[in-house]
Each structure stands twice: as structure tokens, then as C-alpha cells.
CSV table of C-alpha atoms in Angstrom, one decimal:
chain,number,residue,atom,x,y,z
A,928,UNK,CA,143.2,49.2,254.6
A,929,UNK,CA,143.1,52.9,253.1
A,930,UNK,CA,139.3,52.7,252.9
A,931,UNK,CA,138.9,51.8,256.7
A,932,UNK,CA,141.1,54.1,257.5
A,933,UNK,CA,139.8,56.7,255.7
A,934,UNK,CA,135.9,55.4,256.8
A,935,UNK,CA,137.1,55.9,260.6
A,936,UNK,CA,138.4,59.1,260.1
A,937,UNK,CA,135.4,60.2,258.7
A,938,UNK,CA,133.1,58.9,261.0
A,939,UNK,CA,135.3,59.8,264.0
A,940,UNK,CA,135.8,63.6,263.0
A,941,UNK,CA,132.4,64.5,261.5
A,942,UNK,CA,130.9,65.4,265.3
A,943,UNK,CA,134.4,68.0,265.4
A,944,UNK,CA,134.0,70.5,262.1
A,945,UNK,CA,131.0,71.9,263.4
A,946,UNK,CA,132.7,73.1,266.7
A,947,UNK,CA,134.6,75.4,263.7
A,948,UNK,CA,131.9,77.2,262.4
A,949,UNK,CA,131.0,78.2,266.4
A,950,UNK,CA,134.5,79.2,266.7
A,951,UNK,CA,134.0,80.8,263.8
A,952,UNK,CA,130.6,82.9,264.9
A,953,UNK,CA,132.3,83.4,268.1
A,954,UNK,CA,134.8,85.4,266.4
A,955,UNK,CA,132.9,87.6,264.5
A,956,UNK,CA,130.8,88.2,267.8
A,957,UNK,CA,133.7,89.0,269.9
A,958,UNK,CA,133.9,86.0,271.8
A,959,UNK,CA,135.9,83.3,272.9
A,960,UNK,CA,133.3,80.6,272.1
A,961,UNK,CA,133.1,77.1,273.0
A,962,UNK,CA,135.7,74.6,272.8
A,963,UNK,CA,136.0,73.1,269.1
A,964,UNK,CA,135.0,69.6,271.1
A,965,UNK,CA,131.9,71.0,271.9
A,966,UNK,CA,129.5,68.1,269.7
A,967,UNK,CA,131.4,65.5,271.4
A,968,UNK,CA,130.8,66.4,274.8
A,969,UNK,CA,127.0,67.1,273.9
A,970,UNK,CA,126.6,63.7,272.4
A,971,UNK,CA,128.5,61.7,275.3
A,972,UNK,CA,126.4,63.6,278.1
A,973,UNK,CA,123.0,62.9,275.7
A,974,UNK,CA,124.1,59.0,275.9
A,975,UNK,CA,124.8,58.8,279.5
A,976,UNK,CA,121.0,60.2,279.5
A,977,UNK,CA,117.6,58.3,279.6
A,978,UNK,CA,114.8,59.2,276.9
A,979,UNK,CA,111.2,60.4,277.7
A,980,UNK,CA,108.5,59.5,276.0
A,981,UNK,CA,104.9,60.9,275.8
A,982,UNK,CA,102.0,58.8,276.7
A,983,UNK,CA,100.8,60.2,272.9
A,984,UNK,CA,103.5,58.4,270.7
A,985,UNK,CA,103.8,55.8,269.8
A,986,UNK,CA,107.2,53.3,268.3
A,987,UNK,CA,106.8,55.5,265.2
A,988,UNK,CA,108.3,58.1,267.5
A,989,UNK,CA,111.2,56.0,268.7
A,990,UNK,CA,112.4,54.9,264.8
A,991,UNK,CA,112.3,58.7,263.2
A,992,UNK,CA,116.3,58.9,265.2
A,993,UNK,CA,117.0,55.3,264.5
A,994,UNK,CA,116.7,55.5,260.7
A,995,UNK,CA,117.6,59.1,260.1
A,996,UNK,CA,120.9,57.9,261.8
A,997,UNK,CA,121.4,54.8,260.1
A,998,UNK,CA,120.7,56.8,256.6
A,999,UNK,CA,123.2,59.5,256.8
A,1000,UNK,CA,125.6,56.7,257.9
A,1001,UNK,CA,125.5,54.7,255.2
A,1002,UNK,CA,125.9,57.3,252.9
A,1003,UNK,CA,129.5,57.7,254.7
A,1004,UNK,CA,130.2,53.8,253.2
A,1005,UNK,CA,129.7,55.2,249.7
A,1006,UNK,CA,131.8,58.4,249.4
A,1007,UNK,CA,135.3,58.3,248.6
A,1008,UNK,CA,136.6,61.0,251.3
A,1009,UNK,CA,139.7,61.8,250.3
A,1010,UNK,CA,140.5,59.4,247.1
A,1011,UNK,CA,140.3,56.7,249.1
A,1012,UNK,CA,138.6,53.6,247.4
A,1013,UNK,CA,134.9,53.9,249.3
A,1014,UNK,CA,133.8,50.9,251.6
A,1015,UNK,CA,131.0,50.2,248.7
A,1016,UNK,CA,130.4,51.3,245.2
A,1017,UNK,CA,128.1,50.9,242.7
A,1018,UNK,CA,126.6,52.2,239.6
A,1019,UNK,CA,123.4,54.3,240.3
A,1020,UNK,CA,124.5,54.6,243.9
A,1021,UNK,CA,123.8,58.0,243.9
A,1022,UNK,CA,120.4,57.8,243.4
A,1023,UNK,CA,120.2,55.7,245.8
A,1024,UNK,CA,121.8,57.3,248.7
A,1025,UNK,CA,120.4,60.8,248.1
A,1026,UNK,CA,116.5,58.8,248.2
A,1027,UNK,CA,118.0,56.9,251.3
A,1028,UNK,CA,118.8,60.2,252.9
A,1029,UNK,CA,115.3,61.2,252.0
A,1030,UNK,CA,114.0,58.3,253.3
A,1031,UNK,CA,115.7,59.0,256.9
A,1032,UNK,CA,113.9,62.5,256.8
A,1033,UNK,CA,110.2,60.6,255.9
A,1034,UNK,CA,110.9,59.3,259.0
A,1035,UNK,CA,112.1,61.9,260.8
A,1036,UNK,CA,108.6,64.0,259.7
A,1037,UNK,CA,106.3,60.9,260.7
A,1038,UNK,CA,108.2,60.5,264.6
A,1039,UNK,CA,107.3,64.6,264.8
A,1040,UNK,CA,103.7,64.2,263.1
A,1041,UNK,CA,103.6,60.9,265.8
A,1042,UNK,CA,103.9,63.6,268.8
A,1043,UNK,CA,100.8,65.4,267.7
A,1044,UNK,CA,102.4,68.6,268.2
A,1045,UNK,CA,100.7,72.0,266.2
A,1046,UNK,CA,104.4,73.3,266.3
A,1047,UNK,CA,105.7,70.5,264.8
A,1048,UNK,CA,104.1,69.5,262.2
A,1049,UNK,CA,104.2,73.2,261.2
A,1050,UNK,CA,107.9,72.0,261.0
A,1051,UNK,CA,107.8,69.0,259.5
A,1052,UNK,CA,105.3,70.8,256.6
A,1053,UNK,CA,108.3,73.8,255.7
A,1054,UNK,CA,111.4,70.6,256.1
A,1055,UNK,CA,109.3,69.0,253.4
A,1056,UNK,CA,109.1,71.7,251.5
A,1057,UNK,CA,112.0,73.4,251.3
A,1058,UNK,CA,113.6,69.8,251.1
A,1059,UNK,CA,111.5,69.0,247.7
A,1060,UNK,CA,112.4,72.5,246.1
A,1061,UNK,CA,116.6,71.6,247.3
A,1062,UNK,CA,115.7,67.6,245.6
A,1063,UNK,CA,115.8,69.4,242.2
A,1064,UNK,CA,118.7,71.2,242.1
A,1065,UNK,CA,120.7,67.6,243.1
A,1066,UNK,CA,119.0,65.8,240.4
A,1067,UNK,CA,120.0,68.4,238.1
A,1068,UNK,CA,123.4,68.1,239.3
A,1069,UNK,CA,123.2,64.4,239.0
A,1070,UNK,CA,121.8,64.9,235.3
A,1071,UNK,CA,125.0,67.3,234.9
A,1072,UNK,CA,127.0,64.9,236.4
A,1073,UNK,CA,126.0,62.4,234.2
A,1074,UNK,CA,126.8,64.2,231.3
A,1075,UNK,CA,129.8,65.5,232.0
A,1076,UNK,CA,131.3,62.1,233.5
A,1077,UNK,CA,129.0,59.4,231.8
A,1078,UNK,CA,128.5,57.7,235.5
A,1079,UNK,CA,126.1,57.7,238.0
A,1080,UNK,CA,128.6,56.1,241.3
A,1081,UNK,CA,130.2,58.7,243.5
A,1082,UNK,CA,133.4,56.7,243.1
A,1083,UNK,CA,133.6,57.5,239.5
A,1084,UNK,CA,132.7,61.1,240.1
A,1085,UNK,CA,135.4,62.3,242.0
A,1086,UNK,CA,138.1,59.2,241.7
A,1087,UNK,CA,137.2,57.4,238.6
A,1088,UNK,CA,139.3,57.8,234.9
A,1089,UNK,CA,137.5,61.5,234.4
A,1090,UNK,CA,137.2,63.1,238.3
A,1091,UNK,CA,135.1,65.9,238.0
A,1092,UNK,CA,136.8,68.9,239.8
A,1093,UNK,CA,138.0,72.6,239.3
A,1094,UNK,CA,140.6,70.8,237.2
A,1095,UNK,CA,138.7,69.3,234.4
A,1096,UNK,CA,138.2,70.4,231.3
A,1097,UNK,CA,134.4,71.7,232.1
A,1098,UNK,CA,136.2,72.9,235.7
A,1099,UNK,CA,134.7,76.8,234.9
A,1100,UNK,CA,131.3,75.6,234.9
A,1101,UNK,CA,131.9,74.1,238.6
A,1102,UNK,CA,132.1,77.3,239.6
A,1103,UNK,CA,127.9,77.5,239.4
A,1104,UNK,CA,127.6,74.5,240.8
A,1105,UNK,CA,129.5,74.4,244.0
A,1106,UNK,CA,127.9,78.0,244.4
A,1107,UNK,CA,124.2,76.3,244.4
A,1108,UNK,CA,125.9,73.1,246.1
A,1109,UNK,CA,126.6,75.2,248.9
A,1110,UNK,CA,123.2,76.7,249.5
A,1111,UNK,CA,121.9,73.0,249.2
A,1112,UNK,CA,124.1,72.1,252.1
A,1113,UNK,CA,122.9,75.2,253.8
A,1114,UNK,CA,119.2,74.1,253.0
A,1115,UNK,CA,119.6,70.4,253.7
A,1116,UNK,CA,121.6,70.9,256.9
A,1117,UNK,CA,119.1,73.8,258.1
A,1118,UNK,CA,121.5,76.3,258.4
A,1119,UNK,CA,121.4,80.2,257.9
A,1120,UNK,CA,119.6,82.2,256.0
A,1121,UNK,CA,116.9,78.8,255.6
A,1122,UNK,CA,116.8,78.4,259.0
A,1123,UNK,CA,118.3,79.1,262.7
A,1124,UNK,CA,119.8,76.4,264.8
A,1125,UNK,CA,120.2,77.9,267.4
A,1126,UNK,CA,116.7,79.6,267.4
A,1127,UNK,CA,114.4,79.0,270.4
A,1128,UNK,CA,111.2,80.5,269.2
A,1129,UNK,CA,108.7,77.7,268.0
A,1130,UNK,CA,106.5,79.8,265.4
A,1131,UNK,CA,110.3,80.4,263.5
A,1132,UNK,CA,111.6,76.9,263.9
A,1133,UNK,CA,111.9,74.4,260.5
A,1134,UNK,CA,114.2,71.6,261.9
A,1135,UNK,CA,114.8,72.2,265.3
A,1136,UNK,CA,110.9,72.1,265.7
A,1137,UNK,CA,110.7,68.5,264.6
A,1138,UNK,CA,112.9,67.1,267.2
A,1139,UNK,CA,112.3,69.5,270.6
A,1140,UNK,CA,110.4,66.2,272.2
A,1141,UNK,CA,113.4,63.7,271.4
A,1142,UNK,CA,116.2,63.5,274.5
A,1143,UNK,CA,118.8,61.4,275.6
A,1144,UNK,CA,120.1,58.6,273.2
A,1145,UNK,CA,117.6,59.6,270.7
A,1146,UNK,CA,118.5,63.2,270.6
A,1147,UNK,CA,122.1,62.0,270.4
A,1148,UNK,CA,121.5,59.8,267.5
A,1149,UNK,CA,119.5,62.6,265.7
A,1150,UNK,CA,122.4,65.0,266.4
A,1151,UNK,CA,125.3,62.0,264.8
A,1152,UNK,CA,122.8,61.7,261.7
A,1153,UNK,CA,123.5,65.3,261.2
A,1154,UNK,CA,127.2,65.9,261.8
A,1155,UNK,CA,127.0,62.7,259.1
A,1156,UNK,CA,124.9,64.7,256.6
A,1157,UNK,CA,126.4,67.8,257.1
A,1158,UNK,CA,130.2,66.2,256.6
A,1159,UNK,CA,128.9,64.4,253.5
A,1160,UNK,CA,127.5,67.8,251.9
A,1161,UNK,CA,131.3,69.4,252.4
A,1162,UNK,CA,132.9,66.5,251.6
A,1163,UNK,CA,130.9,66.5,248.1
A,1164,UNK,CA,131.8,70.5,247.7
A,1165,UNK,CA,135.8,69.6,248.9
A,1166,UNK,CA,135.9,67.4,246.0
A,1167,UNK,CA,134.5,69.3,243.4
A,1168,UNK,CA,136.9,71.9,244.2
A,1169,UNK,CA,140.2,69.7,244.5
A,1170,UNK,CA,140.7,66.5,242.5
A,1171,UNK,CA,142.3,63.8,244.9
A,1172,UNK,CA,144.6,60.8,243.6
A,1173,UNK,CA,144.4,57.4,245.2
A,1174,UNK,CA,147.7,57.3,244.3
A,1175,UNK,CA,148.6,60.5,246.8
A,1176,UNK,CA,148.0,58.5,250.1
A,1177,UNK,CA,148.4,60.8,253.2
A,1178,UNK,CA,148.8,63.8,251.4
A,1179,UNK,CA,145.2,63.5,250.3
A,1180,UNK,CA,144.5,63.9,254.0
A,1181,UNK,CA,145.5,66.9,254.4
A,1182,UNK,CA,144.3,68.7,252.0
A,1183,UNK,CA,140.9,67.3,251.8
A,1184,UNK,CA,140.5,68.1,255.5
A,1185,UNK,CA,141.9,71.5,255.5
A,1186,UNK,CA,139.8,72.2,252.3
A,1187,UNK,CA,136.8,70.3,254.5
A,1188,UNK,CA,137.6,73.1,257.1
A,1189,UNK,CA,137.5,76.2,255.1
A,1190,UNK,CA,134.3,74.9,253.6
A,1191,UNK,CA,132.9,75.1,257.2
A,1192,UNK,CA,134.8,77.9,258.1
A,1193,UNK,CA,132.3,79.6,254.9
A,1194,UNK,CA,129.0,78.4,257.1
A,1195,UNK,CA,130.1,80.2,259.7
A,1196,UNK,CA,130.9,83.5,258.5
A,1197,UNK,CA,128.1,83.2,256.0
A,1198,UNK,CA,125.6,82.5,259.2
A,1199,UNK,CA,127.4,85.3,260.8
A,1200,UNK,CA,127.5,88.2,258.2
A,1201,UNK,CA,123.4,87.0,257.5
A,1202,UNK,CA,119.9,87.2,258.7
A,1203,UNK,CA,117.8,84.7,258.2
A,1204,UNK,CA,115.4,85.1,255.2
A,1205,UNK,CA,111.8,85.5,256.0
A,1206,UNK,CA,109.7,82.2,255.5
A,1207,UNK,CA,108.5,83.7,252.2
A,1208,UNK,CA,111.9,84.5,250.8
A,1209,UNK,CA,113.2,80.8,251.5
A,1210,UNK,CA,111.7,79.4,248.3
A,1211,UNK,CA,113.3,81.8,246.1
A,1212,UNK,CA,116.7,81.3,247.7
A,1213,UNK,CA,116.1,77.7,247.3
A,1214,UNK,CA,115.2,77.9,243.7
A,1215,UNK,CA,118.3,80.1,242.8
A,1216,UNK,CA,121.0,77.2,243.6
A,1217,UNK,CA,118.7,75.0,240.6
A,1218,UNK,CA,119.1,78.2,238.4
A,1219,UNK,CA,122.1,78.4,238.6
A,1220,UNK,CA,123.0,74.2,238.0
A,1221,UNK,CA,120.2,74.7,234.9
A,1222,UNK,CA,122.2,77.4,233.5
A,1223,UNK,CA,125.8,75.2,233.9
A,1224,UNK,CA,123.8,72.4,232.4
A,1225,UNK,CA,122.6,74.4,229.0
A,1226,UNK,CA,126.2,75.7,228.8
A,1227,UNK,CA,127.8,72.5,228.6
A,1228,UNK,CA,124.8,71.9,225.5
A,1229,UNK,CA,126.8,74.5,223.8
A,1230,UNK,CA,124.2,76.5,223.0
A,1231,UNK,CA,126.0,79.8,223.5
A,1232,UNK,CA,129.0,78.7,221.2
């Protein structure tokens, strides 16, 4: 019953910790912002819409949201939000999920590529990118991981007989790796300094780009898939920095979700105290998080000792 529970929480509450980091922003601007039920207001008025489709795409077009939605979903079933026994588990799983996420963004690139757009297939071409440079500094986490924990299930990573947190015995080397987890998320999810989502200019857009000729339940669906992605991303950081017990129950709750919000609360300042990079300074930043997971990794080698 804890699993569901915990599942529908999740699910239900992913579309709300954005609405933070624009309260957030707002702050540091000076204003009052909008109300922290902001997503869920956009995504009910997107369903209540009807979707309009060029006489140029074709039902490519209509499965990029479908399956970039159902990807980022699944991936919910997996994770143990929380401490909470996930829905499924197995080993390898996170090999799987992180290619099944990549496998919602193939899709994603193929519905913009589908519209014949110039503009976005420029976006589609720096998504890729940028998403391929971010793909090895996971797998080098993973590798770490693996190491470290002697699993490959995210089950065993963060609730199995040796969770790997702040609190473990290797817990100083997490230090580099929630660091370049976090600019993973910011990559991943499109977020400042890789990119502006709330940019309106199409020679500057990555993400936003890909999706400007999807509305109404489409758009919606896009918009779920990445309140899902983005919630997974700072779930995975929330647990590296607090280990949670199954056997804590509902105290587990409120920690994970007011660590969960402080992790957002760090998106928005971050996006709010920095520029975007310039499209030639992305790569680097990029490249820095798998540094810095390459350097934990030689350290726990013990070559410096």
C-alpha cells in the first residue's frame, strides 16, 4: 500500500515543484509571481484544448508527446521516492530507464524533424548534442555506482542493505557527484545556463524550439513528460543527499519532499543569479559535471592514498 501511495504522490505533485522555482525567480525579481498551481492550471486549460496539425506532418508528429510521456512515466514506477518499496524493480533497471528516457527524446527529435521546420531541427541537432555529452557523465555515475554499491537497480541504490547517501562511508565523494548531478538535471531538463525556458527567440531556443508546433493535449502531455523528468532528476539528487528508511513511514515524507523543495528552490536561484552560457560555452559546462564524477571515480581507486 506504501508503494501506491507513495507512486500517487509522486505523480500527483510533480506538475506543483516547478511553480517553486517561479516563486522563487519572482522573488529575486521583485515580484509577486504566479500562483505555485500555476502547471496545473496550464495543463487542464491545454486538455480542455483541441490540437492543430500541419498538412506537412505526418503520425510521426502525433507519437513524439505520446512516447516522451509515457517514458518519463515509467521511470516514476521504478524509483523508490521516499524509501518506499518502488512499484517495479529489477536488476539493470537503470540502464534501462535512463535508455527509455532517451528513447522518449528520439522521438521527441523525429516529431520536430517531422514538421520540416529550419528552426527546429536546429533544435533538435543542439538537444542531441548536449544530451550525448550529459549521457556520459550518468554512465559514469552508474559505473561509480556500481562500484561503490555492487548493484545496478535503483531500489538497491538508495534503499537496498548499502544506500548510497551523504551517510555512507564513501558519503564525501557525493559531494562531486550531486554537484555534476545537478548540472545534469539542469542540462537534461533545459534549464539555465544550457538553455532558457522561457525564451521566445527561435535562433536561441534548444528545447522549447522542438515543441513550438505541438498544442492542446499534445503540448499538455509534453509538458507532464517533463514535470516527470524533472521530479525524477531531484528525486535522484534528494536521495543521494538524505538516506531514507522503509522502516521510517511518514516521516520519510517529509523530509524527502522538503529536501525535493530546496533542491528546486536551487534551480531557481541558480536561473536567477545566471545568464545563459553562449551556445559555445554549453559543451564545456556539460563536460565539467563528467569531470568532476571521473575524478570521484579515481578517488574511490585509491590512487591518491
Amino acid at each position: 500500500m506504501e508503494t501506491f501511495i507513495s507512486l500517487a504522490i509522486a505523480i500527483l505533485a510533480a506538475p506543483l515543484f516547478p511553480g517553486i522555482i517561479l516563486k522563487v525567480k519572482a522573488f529575486f525579481a521583485g515580484k509577486q509571481g504566479p500562483p505555485l498551481f500555476i502547471k496545473y492550471y496550464t495543463v487542464a486549460k491545454l486538455f480542455r484544448k483541441g490540437s492543430v496539425y500541419s498538412n506537412s506532418t505526418s503520425f510521426v508528429f502525433t507519437l513524439g508527446p505520446v512516447v516522451g510521456f509515457a517514458s518519463a512515466f515509467i521511470v516514476l514506477l521504478f524509483f523508490p521516492f521516499a524509501g518506499a518499496t518502488p512499484l517495479f524493480s529489477f536488476h539493470g533497471d537503470v540502464i534501462v530507464l535512463f535508455y527509455l528516457m532517451g528513447l522518449g527524446r528520439f522521438f521527441t527529435v523525429i516529431a520536430a524533424l517531422d514538421t520540416a521546420s529550419p528552426f527546429e531541427g536546429m533544435g533538435a541537432a543542439r538537444e542531441v548534442f548536449f544530451s550525448t555529452l550529459a549521457e556520459i557523465t550518468i554512465f559514469t555515475v552508474l559505473l561509480l555506482f556500481c562500484r561503490m554499491n555492487g548493484s545496478l537497480s535503483f531500489a538497491e541504490y538508495f534503499i537496498g542493505e548499502n544506500p548510497i547517501s551523504f551517510m555512507s562511508d564513501t558519503g564525501a565523494l557525493l559531494f562531486l557527484v550531486v554537484f555534476a548531478m545537478f548540472m545534469v538535471l539542469l542540462t537534461e531538463n533545459s534549464r539555465v545556463p544550457v538553455d532558457d525556458p522561457a525564451t521566445h527567440l527561435e535562433l536561441t531556443m534548444i528545447h522549447e524550439v522542438m515543441i513550438l508546433d505541438h498544442s492542446g493535449p499534445d503540448l499538455a502531455l509534453i509538458e507532464l513528460g517533463s514535470f516527470y523528468k524533472l521530479f525524477f532528476y531531484s528525486a535522484f539528487i534528494t536521495h543521494l543527499i538524505y538516506p531514507f528508511s522503509t522502516a521510517d513511514g511518514i516521516g520519510n515524507w517529509f523530509m524527502f519532499y522538503g529536501l525535493l523543495a530546496v533542491v528546486y528552490a536551487v534551480v531557481g536561484v541558480t536561473e536567477s543569479m545566471m545568464a545563459r552560457f553562449k551556445m559555445d560555452l554549453v559543451p564545456k559546462f556539460v563536460l565539467t559535471s563528467f569531470a568532476l564524477v571521473f575524478f570521484a571515480a579515481i578517488l574511490t581507486m585509491g590512487v591518491f592514498q
